[in-house]
Amino acid sequence: MSYKEREHLNRLIISQLYYDGHQSIAVKLNSLVNDKSVPCGPSSRLLNLVRTGLSLEEEEKEKAMHDANAVEPGTGIDLEIESETVAKSPEAALYETCYVTSHKAPCRSAAFSPSGQLVCTGSTDASIKILDIERMLLKGMGGDDGSSESHPVIRTLYDHTEEVTCLEFHPDPRLTLLASASKDYYVKLFDYSNPSVKKAQRSLREASPVRTFCFHPSGNYMIVGCDQPTLRVYDVSTGQCFVSCNPNDQHTRALTMLRWAGSGQYYCSASKDGCLKLWDGVSGRCVANFERAHDGYEVCSAVFSR
């Protein structure tokens, strides 16, 4: 168990003690194990998690016994038999809203940082918010002291003029860079280390509203897709643009999704033309084209397996 997991478990135990009315025990335990002295509010989440775990454990035991008795040694399996077992499994997880923040208009995009410590949201009101996960959890548990240092929203960025369509943190956790795309034709890079800076550090101007983009795993390159068929690769540091030397490699309609493979060797593109394409990450050439990937319907999403 990692330190963060153990710390989270301790908070759940303390919150459950408060919830059950054992304030004195909770206070003493909090002073012993909570090094950050973060207050823990009453919560029954630990009880709910235990109930879910016990139910799943009981179901697995019943399933194992049923499987063991289903086929006797030396006999065959009747493939036409219909099981009369009714599924009794509870929900795989119980979700609780710990914090809510809002934009002035619908939120269309969101992304987590590589470390999992931050989350960002983008809206049709053209604004971007960056939130601290730990502060959100603390706020949800009633431990917020009301100071600006503990407010979950740590940055609000304003530099787009139209809807924010896509967000992604730089893959290198040492860099405090957030990239955003918008219907205003721009891809922008924000350095969120300075709380007073609201504008982008760098911008890439596209030829039409930007629908999707994706960082190379190294963070040195970025693929960008717009409301037109041509896929572009950018050098993040210089802004230099690259496209395939063969125009026939490109899609025939707007791009909808771009993703790099984890190795960086390939990237893929999905389009409204119904095709899914695989590209060489070095030469920039299309190496595979899956026409009518979904019977000719628009391909709206694509992702590599690990």
PDB file of C-alpha atoms in Angstrom:
ATOM      1  CA  MET A   1       0.000   0.000   0.000  1.00  0.00           C
ATOM      2  CA  SER A   2       1.379   3.406  -0.998  1.00  0.00           C
ATOM      3  CA  TYR A   3       1.643   6.344   1.372  1.00  0.00           C
ATOM      4  CA  LYS A   4      -1.219   8.197  -0.345  1.00  0.00           C
ATOM      5  CA  GLU A   5      -3.451   5.114  -0.210  1.00  0.00           C
ATOM      6  CA  ARG A   6      -2.719   4.643   3.492  1.00  0.00           C
ATOM      7  CA  GLU A   7      -3.375   8.331   4.139  1.00  0.00           C
ATOM      8  CA  HIS A   8      -6.715   8.107   2.304  1.00  0.00           C
ATOM      9  CA  LEU A   9      -7.657   4.979   4.302  1.00  0.00           C
ATOM     10  CA  ASN A  10      -6.877   6.763   7.576  1.00  0.00           C
ATOM     11  CA  ARG A  11      -9.136   9.651   6.558  1.00  0.00           C
ATOM     12  CA  LEU A  12     -11.969   7.249   5.751  1.00  0.00           C
ATOM     13  CA  ILE A  13     -11.598   5.569   9.170  1.00  0.00           C
ATOM     14  CA  ILE A  14     -11.581   8.912  10.999  1.00  0.00           C
ATOM     15  CA  SER A  15     -14.593  10.176   9.029  1.00  0.00           C
ATOM     16  CA  GLN A  16     -16.505   6.958   9.819  1.00  0.00           C
ATOM     17  CA  LEU A  17     -15.727   7.340  13.538  1.00  0.00           C
ATOM     18  CA  TYR A  18     -17.110  10.880  13.444  1.00  0.00           C
ATOM     19  CA  TYR A  19     -20.178   9.612  11.594  1.00  0.00           C
ATOM     20  CA  ASP A  20     -20.769   6.884  14.212  1.00  0.00           C
ATOM     21  CA  GLY A  21     -20.521   9.394  17.066  1.00  0.00           C
ATOM     22  CA  HIS A  22     -17.082   8.419  18.400  1.00  0.00           C
ATOM     23  CA  GLN A  23     -15.705  11.962  18.351  1.00  0.00           C
ATOM     24  CA  SER A  24     -13.095  11.499  21.065  1.00  0.00           C
ATOM     25  CA  ILE A  25     -11.580   8.433  19.375  1.00  0.00           C
ATOM     26  CA  ALA A  26     -11.659  10.191  16.003  1.00  0.00           C
ATOM     27  CA  VAL A  27      -9.897  13.273  17.376  1.00  0.00           C
ATOM     28  CA  LYS A  28      -7.184  11.173  19.021  1.00  0.00           C
ATOM     29  CA  LEU A  29      -6.657   9.028  15.922  1.00  0.00           C
ATOM     30  CA  ASN A  30      -6.561  12.131  13.731  1.00  0.00           C
ATOM     31  CA  SER A  31      -3.791  13.636  15.863  1.00  0.00           C
ATOM     32  CA  LEU A  32      -1.786  10.398  15.658  1.00  0.00           C
ATOM     33  CA  VAL A  33      -1.952   9.559  11.943  1.00  0.00           C
ATOM     34  CA  ASN A  34      -2.908  12.731  10.097  1.00  0.00           C
ATOM     35  CA  ASP A  35       0.453  14.449   9.688  1.00  0.00           C
ATOM     36  CA  LYS A  36      -1.027  17.304   7.660  1.00  0.00           C
ATOM     37  CA  SER A  37      -3.614  18.029  10.365  1.00  0.00           C
ATOM     38  CA  VAL A  38      -6.328  18.072   7.712  1.00  0.00           C
ATOM     39  CA  PRO A  39      -9.775  17.995   9.339  1.00  0.00           C
ATOM     40  CA  CYS A  40     -11.966  15.025   8.402  1.00  0.00           C
ATOM     41  CA  GLY A  41     -15.721  15.534   8.345  1.00  0.00           C
ATOM     42  CA  PRO A  42     -18.321  12.865   9.200  1.00  0.00           C
ATOM     43  CA  SER A  43     -18.887  10.405   6.352  1.00  0.00           C
ATOM     44  CA  SER A  44     -20.277   6.884   5.920  1.00  0.00           C
ATOM     45  CA  ARG A  45     -18.287   6.214   2.756  1.00  0.00           C
ATOM     46  CA  LEU A  46     -16.100   3.586   4.452  1.00  0.00           C
ATOM     47  CA  LEU A  47     -19.209   1.667   5.510  1.00  0.00           C
ATOM     48  CA  ASN A  48     -20.565   1.800   1.957  1.00  0.00           C
ATOM     49  CA  LEU A  49     -17.267   0.531   0.536  1.00  0.00           C
ATOM     50  CA  VAL A  50     -17.159  -2.339   3.045  1.00  0.00           C
ATOM     51  CA  ARG A  51     -20.734  -3.338   2.217  1.00  0.00           C
ATOM     52  CA  THR A  52     -19.924  -3.349  -1.490  1.00  0.00           C
ATOM     53  CA  GLY A  53     -16.773  -5.416  -0.946  1.00  0.00           C
ATOM     54  CA  LEU A  54     -18.557  -7.980   1.223  1.00  0.00           C
ATOM     55  CA  SER A  55     -21.363  -8.336  -1.310  1.00  0.00           C
ATOM     56  CA  LEU A  56     -18.897  -8.933  -4.137  1.00  0.00           C
ATOM     57  CA  GLU A  57     -16.965 -11.427  -2.013  1.00  0.00           C
ATOM     58  CA  GLU A  58     -20.136 -13.375  -1.217  1.00  0.00           C
ATOM     59  CA  GLU A  59     -21.147 -13.359  -4.870  1.00  0.00           C
ATOM     60  CA  GLU A  60     -17.739 -14.738  -5.916  1.00  0.00           C
ATOM     61  CA  LYS A  61     -18.074 -17.566  -3.381  1.00  0.00           C
ATOM     62  CA  GLU A  62     -21.534 -18.455  -4.675  1.00  0.00           C
ATOM     63  CA  LYS A  63     -20.304 -18.355  -8.275  1.00  0.00           C
ATOM     64  CA  ALA A  64     -17.332 -20.598  -7.454  1.00  0.00           C
ATOM     65  CA  MET A  65     -19.631 -23.150  -5.777  1.00  0.00           C
ATOM     66  CA  HIS A  66     -22.046 -23.033  -8.697  1.00  0.00           C
ATOM     67  CA  ASP A  67     -19.245 -23.558 -11.241  1.00  0.00           C
ATOM     68  CA  ALA A  68     -17.855 -26.472  -9.234  1.00  0.00           C
ATOM     69  CA  ASN A  69     -21.232 -28.220  -9.128  1.00  0.00           C
ATOM     70  CA  ALA A  70     -22.273 -27.389 -12.686  1.00  0.00           C
ATOM     71  CA  VAL A  71     -20.244 -30.148 -14.351  1.00  0.00           C
ATOM     72  CA  GLU A  72     -19.510 -33.507 -12.768  1.00  0.00           C
ATOM     73  CA  PRO A  73     -16.098 -35.086 -13.427  1.00  0.00           C
ATOM     74  CA  GLY A  74     -16.028 -37.118 -16.628  1.00  0.00           C
ATOM     75  CA  THR A  75     -19.181 -35.598 -18.127  1.00  0.00           C
ATOM     76  CA  GLY A  76     -19.618 -33.178 -20.983  1.00  0.00           C
ATOM     77  CA  ILE A  77     -21.083 -29.674 -20.995  1.00  0.00           C
ATOM     78  CA  ASP A  78     -24.525 -29.043 -22.412  1.00  0.00           C
ATOM     79  CA  LEU A  79     -24.015 -25.856 -24.407  1.00  0.00           C
ATOM     80  CA  GLU A  80     -27.769 -25.393 -24.834  1.00  0.00           C
ATOM     81  CA  ILE A  81     -28.551 -25.272 -21.125  1.00  0.00           C
ATOM     82  CA  GLU A  82     -29.976 -21.976 -19.907  1.00  0.00           C
ATOM     83  CA  SER A  83     -28.813 -20.880 -16.499  1.00  0.00           C
ATOM     84  CA  GLU A  84     -31.519 -19.929 -14.024  1.00  0.00           C
ATOM     85  CA  THR A  85     -29.088 -17.983 -11.875  1.00  0.00           C
ATOM     86  CA  VAL A  86     -30.172 -14.390 -11.398  1.00  0.00           C
ATOM     87  CA  ALA A  87     -27.413 -11.803 -11.118  1.00  0.00           C
ATOM     88  CA  LYS A  88     -27.397 -10.199  -7.674  1.00  0.00           C
ATOM     89  CA  SER A  89     -24.220  -8.159  -7.911  1.00  0.00           C
ATOM     90  CA  PRO A  90     -24.431  -4.604  -6.622  1.00  0.00           C
ATOM     91  CA  GLU A  91     -23.025  -1.611  -8.404  1.00  0.00           C
ATOM     92  CA  ALA A  92     -19.261  -1.934  -8.900  1.00  0.00           C
ATOM     93  CA  ALA A  93     -18.686   1.379  -7.151  1.00  0.00           C
ATOM     94  CA  LEU A  94     -20.627   3.935  -5.187  1.00  0.00           C
ATOM     95  CA  TYR A  95     -20.052   7.453  -6.442  1.00  0.00           C
ATOM     96  CA  GLU A  96     -20.405  10.453  -4.192  1.00  0.00           C
ATOM     97  CA  THR A  97     -20.200  14.064  -5.319  1.00  0.00           C
ATOM     98  CA  CYS A  98     -17.441  15.667  -3.276  1.00  0.00           C
ATOM     99  CA  TYR A  99     -17.266  19.089  -4.918  1.00  0.00           C
ATOM    100  CA  VAL A 100     -19.094  21.084  -7.578  1.00  0.00           C
ATOM    101  CA  THR A 101     -17.837  24.105  -9.471  1.00  0.00           C
ATOM    102  CA  SER A 102     -19.517  25.720 -12.436  1.00  0.00           C
ATOM    103  CA  HIS A 103     -18.794  27.725 -15.558  1.00  0.00           C
ATOM    104  CA  LYS A 104     -21.151  30.327 -16.981  1.00  0.00           C
ATOM    105  CA  ALA A 105     -22.044  27.953 -19.815  1.00  0.00           C
ATOM    106  CA  PRO A 106     -21.924  24.188 -20.518  1.00  0.00           C
ATOM    107  CA  CYS A 107     -18.656  22.376 -19.843  1.00  0.00           C
ATOM    108  CA  ARG A 108     -17.465  20.526 -22.969  1.00  0.00           C
ATOM    109  CA  SER A 109     -14.007  19.180 -22.087  1.00  0.00           C
ATOM    110  CA  ALA A 110     -11.951  17.994 -19.119  1.00  0.00           C
ATOM    111  CA  ALA A 111      -8.593  16.323 -18.442  1.00  0.00           C
ATOM    112  CA  PHE A 112      -6.497  15.035 -15.534  1.00  0.00           C
ATOM    113  CA  SER A 113      -2.828  15.878 -15.057  1.00  0.00           C
ATOM    114  CA  PRO A 114      -0.296  13.000 -15.392  1.00  0.00           C
ATOM    115  CA  SER A 115       0.191  12.961 -11.606  1.00  0.00           C
ATOM    116  CA  GLY A 116      -3.547  12.869 -10.948  1.00  0.00           C
ATOM    117  CA  GLN A 117      -3.273  15.864  -8.621  1.00  0.00           C
ATOM    118  CA  LEU A 118      -5.054  18.339 -10.918  1.00  0.00           C
ATOM    119  CA  VAL A 119      -8.073  18.373 -13.201  1.00  0.00           C
ATOM    120  CA  CYS A 120      -9.016  21.028 -15.741  1.00  0.00           C
ATOM    121  CA  THR A 121     -12.355  21.892 -17.347  1.00  0.00           C
ATOM    122  CA  GLY A 122     -13.183  23.875 -20.476  1.00  0.00           C
ATOM    123  CA  SER A 123     -16.471  25.535 -21.313  1.00  0.00           C
ATOM    124  CA  THR A 124     -18.464  27.094 -24.113  1.00  0.00           C
ATOM    125  CA  ASP A 125     -18.006  30.365 -22.204  1.00  0.00           C
ATOM    126  CA  ALA A 126     -14.350  30.214 -23.451  1.00  0.00           C
ATOM    127  CA  SER A 127     -12.896  29.897 -19.933  1.00  0.00           C
ATOM    128  CA  ILE A 128     -10.680  27.179 -18.444  1.00  0.00           C
ATOM    129  CA  LYS A 129     -10.532  26.177 -14.781  1.00  0.00           C
ATOM    130  CA  ILE A 130      -7.793  24.166 -13.069  1.00  0.00           C
ATOM    131  CA  LEU A 131      -8.714  22.441  -9.805  1.00  0.00           C
ATOM    132  CA  ASP A 132      -6.700  20.718  -7.085  1.00  0.00           C
ATOM    133  CA  ILE A 133      -8.032  17.199  -6.386  1.00  0.00           C
ATOM    134  CA  GLU A 134      -6.948  17.102  -2.715  1.00  0.00           C
ATOM    135  CA  ARG A 135      -8.628  20.440  -2.049  1.00  0.00           C
ATOM    136  CA  MET A 136     -11.796  19.207  -3.742  1.00  0.00           C
ATOM    137  CA  LEU A 137     -11.878  16.125  -1.497  1.00  0.00           C
ATOM    138  CA  LEU A 138     -11.166  18.233   1.577  1.00  0.00           C
ATOM    139  CA  LYS A 139     -13.935  20.664   0.646  1.00  0.00           C
ATOM    140  CA  GLY A 140     -16.341  17.755   0.210  1.00  0.00           C
ATOM    141  CA  MET A 141     -15.463  16.409   3.669  1.00  0.00           C
ATOM    142  CA  GLY A 142     -16.174  19.753   5.305  1.00  0.00           C
ATOM    143  CA  GLY A 143     -12.548  20.527   6.136  1.00  0.00           C
ATOM    144  CA  ASP A 144     -12.263  23.794   4.200  1.00  0.00           C
ATOM    145  CA  ASP A 145     -11.234  26.775   6.328  1.00  0.00           C
ATOM    146  CA  GLY A 146     -12.538  29.279   3.773  1.00  0.00           C
ATOM    147  CA  SER A 147      -9.146  30.736   2.879  1.00  0.00           C
ATOM    148  CA  SER A 148      -8.013  31.290  -0.713  1.00  0.00           C
ATOM    149  CA  GLU A 149      -5.115  28.870  -0.112  1.00  0.00           C
ATOM    150  CA  SER A 150      -7.573  26.002   0.329  1.00  0.00           C
ATOM    151  CA  HIS A 151      -9.976  26.861  -2.511  1.00  0.00           C
ATOM    152  CA  PRO A 152     -10.143  23.978  -5.036  1.00  0.00           C
ATOM    153  CA  VAL A 153     -10.075  26.245  -8.121  1.00  0.00           C
ATOM    154  CA  ILE A 154      -6.420  27.260  -8.317  1.00  0.00           C
ATOM    155  CA  ARG A 155      -6.461  28.898 -11.786  1.00  0.00           C
ATOM    156  CA  THR A 156      -9.014  30.390 -14.152  1.00  0.00           C
ATOM    157  CA  LEU A 157      -7.633  31.070 -17.623  1.00  0.00           C
ATOM    158  CA  TYR A 158      -9.093  33.463 -20.193  1.00  0.00           C
ATOM    159  CA  ASP A 159      -7.505  33.642 -23.629  1.00  0.00           C
ATOM    160  CA  HIS A 160      -9.960  31.991 -25.999  1.00  0.00           C
ATOM    161  CA  THR A 161     -12.869  33.799 -27.632  1.00  0.00           C
ATOM    162  CA  GLU A 162     -14.963  30.729 -28.500  1.00  0.00           C
ATOM    163  CA  GLU A 163     -15.865  27.336 -27.010  1.00  0.00           C
ATOM    164  CA  VAL A 164     -12.991  25.285 -25.560  1.00  0.00           C
ATOM    165  CA  THR A 165     -13.137  21.932 -27.363  1.00  0.00           C
ATOM    166  CA  CYS A 166     -10.149  19.972 -26.045  1.00  0.00           C
ATOM    167  CA  LEU A 167      -7.721  20.065 -23.097  1.00  0.00           C
ATOM    168  CA  GLU A 168      -4.561  18.140 -22.222  1.00  0.00           C
ATOM    169  CA  PHE A 169      -1.769  18.573 -19.683  1.00  0.00           C
ATOM    170  CA  HIS A 170       1.814  18.260 -20.890  1.00  0.00           C
ATOM    171  CA  PRO A 171       2.868  14.603 -20.365  1.00  0.00           C
ATOM    172  CA  ASP A 172       6.017  15.628 -18.468  1.00  0.00           C
ATOM    173  CA  PRO A 173       4.811  16.168 -14.855  1.00  0.00           C
ATOM    174  CA  ARG A 174       7.796  18.445 -14.217  1.00  0.00           C
ATOM    175  CA  LEU A 175       6.368  21.038 -16.621  1.00  0.00           C
ATOM    176  CA  THR A 176       3.395  23.147 -15.599  1.00  0.00           C
ATOM    177  CA  LEU A 177       1.954  23.381 -19.109  1.00  0.00           C
ATOM    178  CA  LEU A 178      -1.670  23.009 -20.154  1.00  0.00           C
ATOM    179  CA  ALA A 179      -2.730  22.929 -23.813  1.00  0.00           C
ATOM    180  CA  SER A 180      -6.201  23.897 -24.999  1.00  0.00           C
ATOM    181  CA  ALA A 181      -8.019  23.967 -28.330  1.00  0.00           C
ATOM    182  CA  SER A 182     -10.993  26.063 -29.325  1.00  0.00           C
ATOM    183  CA  LYS A 183     -13.464  26.920 -32.041  1.00  0.00           C
ATOM    184  CA  ASP A 184     -11.606  30.241 -32.333  1.00  0.00           C
ATOM    185  CA  TYR A 185      -9.030  28.409 -34.563  1.00  0.00           C
ATOM    186  CA  TYR A 186      -6.329  28.432 -31.861  1.00  0.00           C
ATOM    187  CA  VAL A 187      -4.372  25.866 -29.877  1.00  0.00           C
ATOM    188  CA  LYS A 188      -2.902  27.592 -26.823  1.00  0.00           C
ATOM    189  CA  LEU A 189      -0.252  26.634 -24.269  1.00  0.00           C
ATOM    190  CA  PHE A 190      -0.623  27.979 -20.725  1.00  0.00           C
ATOM    191  CA  ASP A 191       2.041  27.996 -18.006  1.00  0.00           C
ATOM    192  CA  TYR A 192      -0.116  27.729 -14.881  1.00  0.00           C
ATOM    193  CA  SER A 193       2.784  27.993 -12.404  1.00  0.00           C
ATOM    194  CA  ASN A 194       2.176  31.748 -12.074  1.00  0.00           C
ATOM    195  CA  PRO A 195      -1.223  32.454 -10.451  1.00  0.00           C
ATOM    196  CA  SER A 196      -1.377  35.994 -11.853  1.00  0.00           C
ATOM    197  CA  VAL A 197      -1.014  34.931 -15.503  1.00  0.00           C
ATOM    198  CA  LYS A 198      -4.353  34.410 -17.280  1.00  0.00           C
ATOM    199  CA  LYS A 199      -3.124  34.447 -20.890  1.00  0.00           C
ATOM    200  CA  ALA A 200      -1.414  31.809 -23.026  1.00  0.00           C
ATOM    201  CA  GLN A 201       2.350  31.521 -23.224  1.00  0.00           C
ATOM    202  CA  ARG A 202       2.245  30.356 -26.864  1.00  0.00           C
ATOM    203  CA  SER A 203      -0.401  29.970 -29.563  1.00  0.00           C
ATOM    204  CA  LEU A 204      -0.811  27.946 -32.749  1.00  0.00           C
ATOM    205  CA  ARG A 205      -3.163  29.377 -35.371  1.00  0.00           C
ATOM    206  CA  GLU A 206      -5.154  26.840 -37.387  1.00  0.00           C
ATOM    207  CA  ALA A 207      -7.215  27.197 -40.569  1.00  0.00           C
ATOM    208  CA  SER A 208     -10.564  26.259 -39.000  1.00  0.00           C
ATOM    209  CA  PRO A 209     -12.136  25.460 -35.611  1.00  0.00           C
ATOM    210  CA  VAL A 210      -9.948  22.970 -33.738  1.00  0.00           C
ATOM    211  CA  ARG A 211     -11.697  19.736 -32.766  1.00  0.00           C
ATOM    212  CA  THR A 212      -8.941  17.592 -31.283  1.00  0.00           C
ATOM    213  CA  PHE A 213      -5.237  17.397 -30.490  1.00  0.00           C
ATOM    214  CA  CYS A 214      -2.858  15.095 -28.646  1.00  0.00           C
ATOM    215  CA  PHE A 215       0.663  15.360 -27.214  1.00  0.00           C
ATOM    216  CA  HIS A 216       3.396  12.934 -28.228  1.00  0.00           C
ATOM    217  CA  PRO A 217       4.364  10.867 -25.123  1.00  0.00           C
ATOM    218  CA  SER A 218       7.604  12.889 -24.936  1.00  0.00           C
ATOM    219  CA  GLY A 219       5.679  16.161 -25.068  1.00  0.00           C
ATOM    220  CA  ASN A 220       7.903  17.443 -27.884  1.00  0.00           C
ATOM    221  CA  TYR A 221       5.271  17.129 -30.608  1.00  0.00           C
ATOM    222  CA  MET A 222       1.544  17.574 -30.988  1.00  0.00           C
ATOM    223  CA  ILE A 223      -0.961  16.330 -33.568  1.00  0.00           C
ATOM    224  CA  VAL A 224      -3.853  18.678 -34.335  1.00  0.00           C
ATOM    225  CA  GLY A 225      -7.165  18.047 -36.090  1.00  0.00           C
ATOM    226  CA  CYS A 226      -9.698  20.635 -37.247  1.00  0.00           C
ATOM    227  CA  ASP A 227     -12.932  21.073 -39.183  1.00  0.00           C
ATOM    228  CA  GLN A 228     -11.028  20.098 -42.326  1.00  0.00           C
ATOM    229  CA  PRO A 229      -9.355  16.865 -43.510  1.00  0.00           C
ATOM    230  CA  THR A 230      -5.641  17.659 -43.178  1.00  0.00           C
ATOM    231  CA  LEU A 231      -3.847  16.263 -40.128  1.00  0.00           C
ATOM    232  CA  ARG A 232      -0.951  18.399 -38.875  1.00  0.00           C
ATOM    233  CA  VAL A 233       2.007  17.602 -36.630  1.00  0.00           C
ATOM    234  CA  TYR A 234       3.595  20.483 -34.702  1.00  0.00           C
ATOM    235  CA  ASP A 235       6.929  20.869 -32.968  1.00  0.00           C
ATOM    236  CA  VAL A 236       5.816  22.196 -29.573  1.00  0.00           C
ATOM    237  CA  SER A 237       8.963  24.258 -28.918  1.00  0.00           C
ATOM    238  CA  THR A 238       9.242  25.923 -32.356  1.00  0.00           C
ATOM    239  CA  GLY A 239       5.675  25.785 -33.677  1.00  0.00           C
ATOM    240  CA  GLN A 240       6.907  24.273 -36.955  1.00  0.00           C
ATOM    241  CA  CYS A 241       4.193  22.367 -38.827  1.00  0.00           C
ATOM    242  CA  PHE A 242       4.531  19.033 -40.674  1.00  0.00           C
ATOM    243  CA  VAL A 243       2.059  17.229 -42.970  1.00  0.00           C
ATOM    244  CA  SER A 244       2.255  14.025 -44.986  1.00  0.00           C
ATOM    245  CA  CYS A 245       4.080  14.387 -48.308  1.00  0.00           C
ATOM    246  CA  ASN A 246       1.269  12.443 -49.998  1.00  0.00           C
ATOM    247  CA  PRO A 247      -2.065  14.325 -50.130  1.00  0.00           C
ATOM    248  CA  ASN A 248      -3.871  11.002 -50.673  1.00  0.00           C
ATOM    249  CA  ASP A 249      -2.937  10.008 -47.108  1.00  0.00           C
ATOM    250  CA  GLN A 250      -5.375  12.566 -45.707  1.00  0.00           C
ATOM    251  CA  HIS A 251      -9.027  12.124 -44.781  1.00  0.00           C
ATOM    252  CA  THR A 252     -11.788  13.584 -46.935  1.00  0.00           C
ATOM    253  CA  ARG A 253     -13.831  15.193 -44.148  1.00  0.00           C
ATOM    254  CA  ALA A 254     -13.278  16.830 -40.754  1.00  0.00           C
ATOM    255  CA  LEU A 255     -11.162  15.085 -38.113  1.00  0.00           C
ATOM    256  CA  THR A 256     -12.877  14.048 -34.880  1.00  0.00           C
ATOM    257  CA  MET A 257     -10.223  12.334 -32.732  1.00  0.00           C
ATOM    258  CA  LEU A 258      -6.422  11.978 -32.653  1.00  0.00           C
ATOM    259  CA  ARG A 259      -4.352   9.775 -30.343  1.00  0.00           C
ATOM    260  CA  TRP A 260      -0.683   8.794 -30.008  1.00  0.00           C
ATOM    261  CA  ALA A 261       0.299   5.252 -29.108  1.00  0.00           C
ATOM    262  CA  GLY A 262       2.088   4.968 -25.761  1.00  0.00           C
ATOM    263  CA  SER A 263       5.365   4.133 -27.521  1.00  0.00           C
ATOM    264  CA  GLY A 264       5.118   7.185 -29.775  1.00  0.00           C
ATOM    265  CA  GLN A 265       5.748   4.948 -32.789  1.00  0.00           C
ATOM    266  CA  TYR A 266       2.272   5.441 -34.248  1.00  0.00           C
ATOM    267  CA  TYR A 267      -0.701   7.752 -34.007  1.00  0.00           C
ATOM    268  CA  CYS A 268      -4.267   7.296 -35.211  1.00  0.00           C
ATOM    269  CA  SER A 269      -6.950   9.573 -36.597  1.00  0.00           C
ATOM    270  CA  ALA A 270     -10.732   9.294 -36.774  1.00  0.00           C
ATOM    271  CA  SER A 271     -12.892  11.312 -39.118  1.00  0.00           C
ATOM    272  CA  LYS A 272     -16.396  12.155 -40.247  1.00  0.00           C
ATOM    273  CA  ASP A 273     -15.575  10.367 -43.505  1.00  0.00           C
ATOM    274  CA  GLY A 274     -16.028   7.042 -41.673  1.00  0.00           C
ATOM    275  CA  CYS A 275     -12.347   6.082 -41.880  1.00  0.00           C
ATOM    276  CA  LEU A 276      -9.863   5.228 -39.153  1.00  0.00           C
ATOM    277  CA  LYS A 277      -6.219   5.759 -40.155  1.00  0.00           C
ATOM    278  CA  LEU A 278      -2.935   4.625 -38.605  1.00  0.00           C
ATOM    279  CA  TRP A 279       0.129   6.834 -39.127  1.00  0.00           C
ATOM    280  CA  ASP A 280       3.868   6.322 -38.768  1.00  0.00           C
ATOM    281  CA  GLY A 281       5.119   8.571 -35.968  1.00  0.00           C
ATOM    282  CA  VAL A 282       8.467   9.248 -37.694  1.00  0.00           C
ATOM    283  CA  SER A 283       7.698   9.609 -41.404  1.00  0.00           C
ATOM    284  CA  GLY A 284       4.211  11.052 -40.923  1.00  0.00           C
ATOM    285  CA  ARG A 285       2.833   8.710 -43.607  1.00  0.00           C
ATOM    286  CA  CYS A 286      -0.440   6.792 -43.375  1.00  0.00           C
ATOM    287  CA  VAL A 287       0.423   3.091 -42.982  1.00  0.00           C
ATOM    288  CA  ALA A 288      -3.096   1.671 -42.610  1.00  0.00           C
ATOM    289  CA  ASN A 289      -6.551   2.865 -43.589  1.00  0.00           C
ATOM    290  CA  PHE A 290      -9.686   1.217 -42.189  1.00  0.00           C
ATOM    291  CA  GLU A 291     -12.367   2.385 -44.617  1.00  0.00           C
ATOM    292  CA  ARG A 292     -15.972   2.234 -43.431  1.00  0.00           C
ATOM    293  CA  ALA A 293     -14.680   1.291 -39.977  1.00  0.00           C
ATOM    294  CA  HIS A 294     -18.238   1.540 -38.644  1.00  0.00           C
ATOM    295  CA  ASP A 295     -20.207   0.784 -41.817  1.00  0.00           C
ATOM    296  CA  GLY A 296     -19.506   4.259 -43.142  1.00  0.00           C
ATOM    297  CA  TYR A 297     -20.776   6.150 -40.117  1.00  0.00           C
ATOM    298  CA  GLU A 298     -18.725   8.961 -38.598  1.00  0.00           C
ATOM    299  CA  VAL A 299     -15.905   7.669 -36.377  1.00  0.00           C
ATOM    300  CA  CYS A 300     -16.053   9.856 -33.278  1.00  0.00           C
ATOM    301  CA  SER A 301     -13.463   8.211 -31.016  1.00  0.00           C
ATOM    302  CA  ALA A 302     -10.293   6.113 -31.181  1.00  0.00           C
ATOM    303  CA  VAL A 303      -7.745   4.962 -28.600  1.00  0.00           C
ATOM    304  CA  PHE A 304      -4.767   2.600 -28.429  1.00  0.00           C
ATOM    305  CA  SER A 305      -4.648  -0.310 -26.002  1.00  0.00           C
ATOM    306  CA  ARG A 306      -1.726  -0.351 -23.587  1.00  0.00           C
TER     307      ARG A 306
END
